[in-house]
Amino acid sequence: MLTARARICMRYWTILADAFSPGNSPAPGTTNHLSDPFEAAKNLPKDGGGATVVADSGVENINQEVDNLLGLGQLRRVLAQVEVSFSNSLIEAWWRSLKHGWLYLHPLDSFAVLEKLIAFYVQQHNAVVPHAAFAGQTPDEMYFGRGEQVPADLATAHARAAMLA
């Protein structure tokens, strides 16, 4: 079972998720701030230039801990399908895969452990794991244009396997 502080630290990662998308790296000092999301949020500008967090209306997003974090004034919560017409379903699906397919399989004893597990998962997700939506290419191969041969290689391997069967 995660502590309240660990839960809010994990939720803070969703704010920064696109920093780890293919082709991007975290902003300098980002990972140093992640050990305390409250401190990290205090460092964001208060003039409206802070981050907007698109969230659904689940209890993990609408609660006193998150309200306290938002109360610092540097983050703004926007409810998907309520305050905006689009959804954050893609990042929610990725987040669910990270949590249930990786994080919950390990003891989350400290934020340092959590940070290492997430960094490993993101690297593997982007550079190693093939995705059906990309015809077997990894997100990095798609983003950097290095995987054009992958669908043809897979088709060839599939045809060879079919002949052996």
Backbone as numpy.savetxt, mean C-alpha at the origin, in Angstrom:
# Nx Ny Nz CAx CAy CAz Cx Cy Cz
-3.02 -10.06 18.04 -3.86 -8.87 18.04 -2.99 -7.64 18.04
-3.29 -6.69 17.17 -2.51 -5.47 17.07 -2.92 -4.46 18.12
-1.95 -3.71 18.61 -2.27 -2.62 19.52 -2.90 -1.49 18.72
-3.57 -0.59 19.41 -4.20 0.55 18.74 -3.15 1.36 18.00
-2.00 1.56 18.60 -0.94 2.35 17.96 -0.42 1.64 16.71
-0.25 0.31 16.77 0.20 -0.44 15.60 -0.84 -0.36 14.48
-2.14 -0.43 14.84 -3.19 -0.32 13.82 -3.12 1.02 13.11
-2.95 2.10 13.88 -2.94 3.41 13.24 -1.65 3.61 12.44
-0.55 2.99 12.90 0.67 3.04 12.11 0.48 2.32 10.78
-0.21 1.17 10.82 -0.47 0.43 9.59 -1.36 1.24 8.66
-2.38 1.91 9.22 -3.25 2.72 8.38 -2.48 3.87 7.75
-1.51 4.41 8.49 -0.72 5.52 7.96 0.03 5.09 6.71
0.40 3.81 6.64 1.08 3.33 5.45 0.22 3.49 4.21
-1.09 3.40 4.34 -1.93 3.56 3.16 -1.83 4.96 2.60
-1.58 5.94 3.46 -1.41 7.31 3.00 -0.19 7.40 2.10
0.83 6.62 2.43 2.09 6.70 1.71 2.24 5.62 0.65
1.20 4.85 0.42 1.33 3.68 -0.45 1.83 4.02 -1.84
1.42 5.14 -2.42 1.85 5.40 -3.78 3.31 5.82 -3.83
3.91 6.15 -2.70 5.34 6.42 -2.68 6.13 5.16 -3.02
5.52 3.99 -2.79 6.19 2.73 -3.07 5.73 2.11 -4.38
4.94 2.82 -5.15 4.48 2.25 -6.41 5.66 2.15 -7.37
5.55 1.35 -8.43 6.68 1.17 -9.34 7.19 2.51 -9.85
8.50 2.66 -9.83 9.13 3.87 -10.33 9.28 4.96 -9.29
8.69 4.79 -8.15 8.80 5.79 -7.09 9.57 5.22 -5.93
10.14 6.10 -5.14 10.74 5.68 -3.88 10.24 6.64 -2.82
10.25 6.22 -1.57 9.74 7.09 -0.53 10.48 8.42 -0.49
9.78 9.46 -0.14 10.40 10.75 0.02 11.49 10.66 1.08
12.57 11.44 0.93 13.64 11.37 1.94 13.08 11.57 3.34
13.47 10.69 4.24 13.04 10.81 5.63 11.68 10.19 5.92
10.95 9.74 4.88 9.61 9.20 5.09 9.63 8.05 6.08
10.52 7.08 5.85 10.51 5.92 6.72 10.92 6.28 8.13
11.73 7.32 8.30 12.09 7.75 9.66 10.86 8.24 10.41
9.92 8.86 9.71 8.74 9.40 10.36 7.69 8.34 10.65
7.77 7.21 9.97 6.69 6.24 10.08 6.61 5.58 11.44
7.64 5.69 12.24 7.56 5.07 13.55 6.55 5.76 14.43
6.17 6.98 14.12 5.15 7.68 14.88 4.31 8.53 13.93
3.17 8.00 13.49 2.36 8.74 12.52 1.89 10.09 13.04
1.71 10.20 14.35 1.28 11.48 14.89 2.37 12.53 14.68
3.62 12.15 14.91 4.73 13.07 14.68 4.86 13.38 13.20
4.71 12.36 12.35 4.81 12.58 10.91 3.71 13.53 10.43
2.49 13.36 10.93 1.39 14.23 10.53 1.65 15.67 10.97
2.29 15.85 12.13 2.59 17.20 12.61 3.55 17.93 11.67
4.36 17.17 10.91 5.33 17.77 10.01 4.74 18.15 8.66
3.51 17.74 8.39 2.85 18.11 7.15 2.35 19.54 7.26
2.27 20.27 6.13 1.79 21.65 6.19 0.34 21.74 6.65
0.03 22.80 7.38 -1.34 23.00 7.86 -2.16 23.88 6.92
-1.56 24.35 5.87 -2.23 25.30 4.99 -3.06 24.63 3.90
-3.44 23.40 4.11 -4.22 22.68 3.11 -3.35 21.90 2.15
-2.02 22.04 2.28 -1.11 21.33 1.39 -0.77 19.94 1.88
-1.40 19.50 2.96 -1.14 18.16 3.49 -1.79 17.10 2.63
-1.79 15.89 3.11 -2.31 14.76 2.35 -3.81 14.61 2.52
-4.47 14.22 1.45 -5.88 13.84 1.50 -5.94 12.32 1.50
-6.64 11.78 2.45 -6.77 10.34 2.59 -8.17 9.95 2.12
-8.24 9.17 1.03 -9.52 8.67 0.56 -9.76 7.35 1.27
-10.87 7.24 1.96 -11.16 6.04 2.75 -12.62 5.67 2.60
-12.91 4.41 2.89 -14.31 4.01 2.96 -14.80 4.31 4.37
-16.05 4.01 4.64 -16.62 4.36 5.93 -16.56 3.20 6.92
-15.58 2.32 6.77 -15.41 1.22 7.71 -14.93 1.70 9.07
-15.11 0.87 10.07 -14.76 1.25 11.44 -13.26 1.50 11.59
-12.44 0.93 10.71 -11.01 1.18 10.79 -10.65 2.59 10.35
-11.56 3.25 9.65 -11.33 4.61 9.16 -12.11 5.67 9.91
-13.19 5.27 10.55 -14.05 6.20 11.29 -14.01 5.77 12.75
-13.05 6.31 13.49 -12.94 6.00 14.91 -12.16 7.11 15.61
-12.09 7.06 16.90 -11.48 8.14 17.68 -10.00 8.30 17.39
-9.28 7.17 17.22 -7.84 7.25 16.94 -7.57 7.98 15.63
-8.31 7.61 14.60 -8.13 8.27 13.31 -8.58 9.73 13.40
-9.68 9.97 14.11 -10.14 11.36 14.28 -9.09 12.20 14.99
-8.39 11.63 15.97 -7.32 12.36 16.65 -6.19 12.71 15.69
-5.82 11.75 14.85 -4.78 12.00 13.85 -5.22 13.07 12.88
-6.46 12.99 12.42 -6.97 14.00 11.49 -7.12 15.35 12.17
-7.37 15.34 13.48 -7.54 16.58 14.23 -6.30 17.44 14.28
-5.14 16.88 13.92 -3.92 17.69 13.90 -3.98 18.73 12.79
-4.85 18.53 11.81 -5.07 19.52 10.76 -4.26 19.35 9.50
-3.34 18.40 9.47 -2.51 18.23 8.29 -3.04 17.17 7.33
-3.94 16.34 7.78 -4.54 15.31 6.94 -6.03 15.58 6.81
-6.58 15.24 5.66 -8.00 15.42 5.43 -8.56 14.10 4.94
-9.63 13.63 5.57 -10.27 12.38 5.17 -11.41 12.69 4.22
-11.46 11.97 3.11 -12.54 12.07 2.14 -13.14 10.68 2.02
-14.44 10.57 2.20 -15.09 9.26 2.14 -15.44 8.90 0.70
-14.92 7.76 0.25 -15.19 7.28 -1.10 -16.67 6.97 -1.25
-17.19 7.25 -2.40 -18.59 7.01 -2.75 -19.56 7.84 -1.91
-19.05 8.75 -1.08 -19.90 9.64 -0.29 -19.55 11.08 -0.64
-18.30 11.46 -0.37 -17.86 12.82 -0.64 -17.24 12.97 -2.02
-16.88 11.87 -2.64 -16.36 11.85 -4.01 -17.01 10.69 -4.74
-17.07 10.76 -6.05 -17.77 9.73 -6.81 -16.93 8.49 -7.06
-15.63 8.56 -6.83 -14.78 7.40 -7.10 -14.49 6.64 -5.81
-13.80 5.54 -5.96 -13.52 4.68 -4.82 -12.03 4.44 -4.70
-11.61 4.06 -3.53 -10.22 3.67 -3.30 -10.11 2.14 -3.29
-10.96 1.47 -4.03 -11.03 0.01 -3.96 -9.74 -0.66 -4.40
-8.98 -0.06 -5.32 -7.74 -0.70 -5.74 -6.72 -0.75 -4.61
-6.53 0.36 -3.92 -5.58 0.35 -2.81 -6.13 -0.49 -1.66
-7.44 -0.51 -1.47 -8.02 -1.35 -0.42 -7.77 -2.82 -0.72
-7.87 -3.23 -1.98 -7.60 -4.63 -2.35 -6.13 -4.96 -2.11
-5.24 -4.03 -2.47 -3.82 -4.24 -2.24 -3.54 -4.32 -0.75
-4.14 -3.43 0.02 -3.95 -3.41 1.46 -4.43 -4.71 2.10
-5.58 -5.22 1.64 -6.11 -6.48 2.16 -5.14 -7.62 1.85
-4.58 -7.64 0.64 -3.60 -8.68 0.28 -2.37 -8.59 1.16
-1.90 -7.38 1.40 -0.73 -7.20 2.27 -1.01 -7.70 3.68
-2.16 -7.31 4.22 -2.48 -7.70 5.60 -2.69 -9.20 5.73
-3.62 -9.75 4.94 -4.04 -11.13 5.12 -3.08 -12.13 4.47
-2.40 -11.72 3.43 -1.49 -12.64 2.75 -0.06 -12.58 3.24
0.25 -11.60 4.11 1.63 -11.45 4.54 1.77 -11.03 6.00
1.24 -9.87 6.35 1.48 -9.32 7.69 0.92 -10.20 8.80
-0.31 -10.67 8.64 -0.93 -11.44 9.71 -0.31 -12.83 9.88
0.59 -13.21 9.00 1.30 -14.48 9.11 2.54 -14.36 9.99
2.86 -13.15 10.40 4.08 -12.88 11.17 3.73 -12.18 12.48
4.54 -12.40 13.51 4.34 -11.62 14.74 4.74 -10.17 14.49
3.89 -9.24 14.85 4.15 -7.82 14.64 4.55 -7.21 15.99
5.77 -7.51 16.39 6.24 -7.13 17.72 6.59 -5.66 17.85
7.00 -5.06 16.75 7.45 -3.67 16.82 7.19 -3.01 15.48
7.32 -1.69 15.49 7.14 -0.99 14.23 8.28 -1.29 13.27
9.48 -1.53 13.79 10.62 -1.88 12.93 10.33 -3.17 12.16
9.74 -4.16 12.84 9.37 -5.42 12.18 8.31 -5.14 11.11
7.29 -4.36 11.47 6.24 -4.01 10.52 6.81 -3.32 9.29
7.71 -2.38 9.51 8.32 -1.64 8.40 9.09 -2.57 7.47
9.87 -3.50 8.04 10.64 -4.45 7.22 9.73 -5.38 6.43
8.68 -5.88 7.08 7.75 -6.76 6.39 7.05 -6.05 5.24
6.63 -4.81 5.46 5.95 -4.06 4.40 6.92 -3.75 3.26
8.13 -3.33 3.58 9.11 -3.02 2.54 9.39 -4.26 1.68
9.53 -5.44 2.32 9.76 -6.67 1.59 8.57 -6.99 0.68
7.36 -6.90 1.23 6.16 -7.21 0.45 6.04 -6.29 -0.76
6.27 -5.01 -0.57 6.14 -4.04 -1.66 7.16 -4.35 -2.75
8.40 -4.65 -2.35 9.43 -4.98 -3.33 9.06 -6.24 -4.11
8.62 -7.27 -3.41 8.23 -8.51 -4.08 7.02 -8.30 -4.98
6.03 -7.56 -4.50 4.82 -7.29 -5.27 5.16 -6.58 -6.58
6.05 -5.62 -6.51 6.36 -4.81 -7.69 7.37 -5.45 -8.63
8.32 -6.21 -8.09 9.43 -6.68 -8.92 9.45 -8.18 -9.20
8.75 -8.99 -8.41 8.89 -10.44 -8.53 7.58 -11.14 -8.91
6.50 -10.80 -8.26 5.24 -11.52 -8.42 4.56 -11.14 -9.74
4.33 -12.12 -10.62 3.63 -11.82 -11.87 2.15 -11.54 -11.59
1.56 -10.68 -12.40 0.16 -10.29 -12.21 -0.64 -10.67 -13.46
-1.74 -11.35 -13.24 -2.59 -11.75 -14.36 -3.10 -10.54 -15.14
-3.39 -9.45 -14.45 -3.89 -8.25 -15.13 -2.86 -7.69 -16.10
-1.58 -8.03 -15.91 -0.51 -7.55 -16.79 0.01 -8.68 -17.68
-0.83 -9.69 -17.93 -0.47 -10.83 -18.78 0.82 -11.50 -18.30
0.97 -11.62 -16.98 2.11 -12.30 -16.41 3.30 -11.41 -16.10
3.22 -10.16 -16.46 4.31 -9.24 -16.15 4.18 -8.73 -14.72
5.28 -8.27 -14.17 5.25 -7.64 -12.86 4.90 -6.16 -13.05
4.46 -5.48 -12.00 4.21 -4.04 -12.12 5.44 -3.27 -12.60
6.64 -3.65 -12.10 7.86 -2.97 -12.56 8.07 -3.17 -14.06
7.86 -4.40 -14.54 8.03 -4.66 -15.98 7.05 -3.81 -16.79
5.83 -3.71 -16.33 4.84 -2.87 -17.03 5.25 -1.40 -17.00
5.59 -0.91 -15.83 5.90 0.51 -15.66 7.14 0.92 -16.45
8.18 0.10 -16.38 9.44 0.45 -17.04 9.52 -0.09 -18.47
8.50 -0.81 -18.94 8.47 -1.31 -20.31 9.50 -2.39 -20.58
9.78 -3.23 -19.59 10.81 -4.26 -19.74 10.23 -5.66 -19.88
8.93 -5.81 -19.95 8.35 -7.15 -19.93 7.55 -7.50 -21.16
7.82 -6.86 -22.28 7.02 -7.12 -23.48 7.04 -8.57 -23.91
8.16 -9.28 -23.65 8.30 -10.67 -24.07 7.58 -11.65 -23.15
7.19 -11.23 -21.96 6.62 -12.15 -20.97 5.36 -12.85 -21.48
4.36 -12.15 -22.05 3.17 -12.87 -22.53 3.50 -13.92 -23.59
4.42 -13.61 -24.50 4.80 -14.59 -25.53 5.54 -15.77 -24.90
6.43 -15.49 -23.95 7.14 -16.58 -23.26 6.17 -17.49 -22.52
5.19 -16.91 -21.88 4.19 -17.70 -21.16 3.35 -18.55 -22.12
2.99 -17.97 -23.26 2.21 -18.71 -24.26 3.03 -19.89 -24.79
4.31 -19.69 -25.04 5.18 -20.77 -25.51 5.30 -21.86 -24.46
5.50 -21.46 -23.20 5.61 -22.44 -22.11 4.30 -23.21 -21.94
3.19 -22.52 -22.08 1.87 -23.16 -21.97 1.70 -24.19 -23.09
2.08 -23.83 -24.31 1.94 -24.75 -25.44 2.83 -25.98 -25.24
4.06 -25.79 -24.75 4.95 -26.93 -24.48 4.35 -27.84 -23.42
3.83 -27.25 -22.36 3.24 -28.05 -21.28 2.03 -28.83 -21.79
1.24 -28.23 -22.68 0.07 -28.90 -23.23 0.48 -30.11 -24.08
1.60 -30.01 -24.79 2.08 -31.12 -25.60 2.57 -32.28 -24.74
3.10 -31.96 -23.55 3.59 -32.99 -22.64 2.47 -33.71 -21.91
1.32 -33.06 -21.82 0.23 -33.63 -21.05 -0.52 -34.71 -21.78
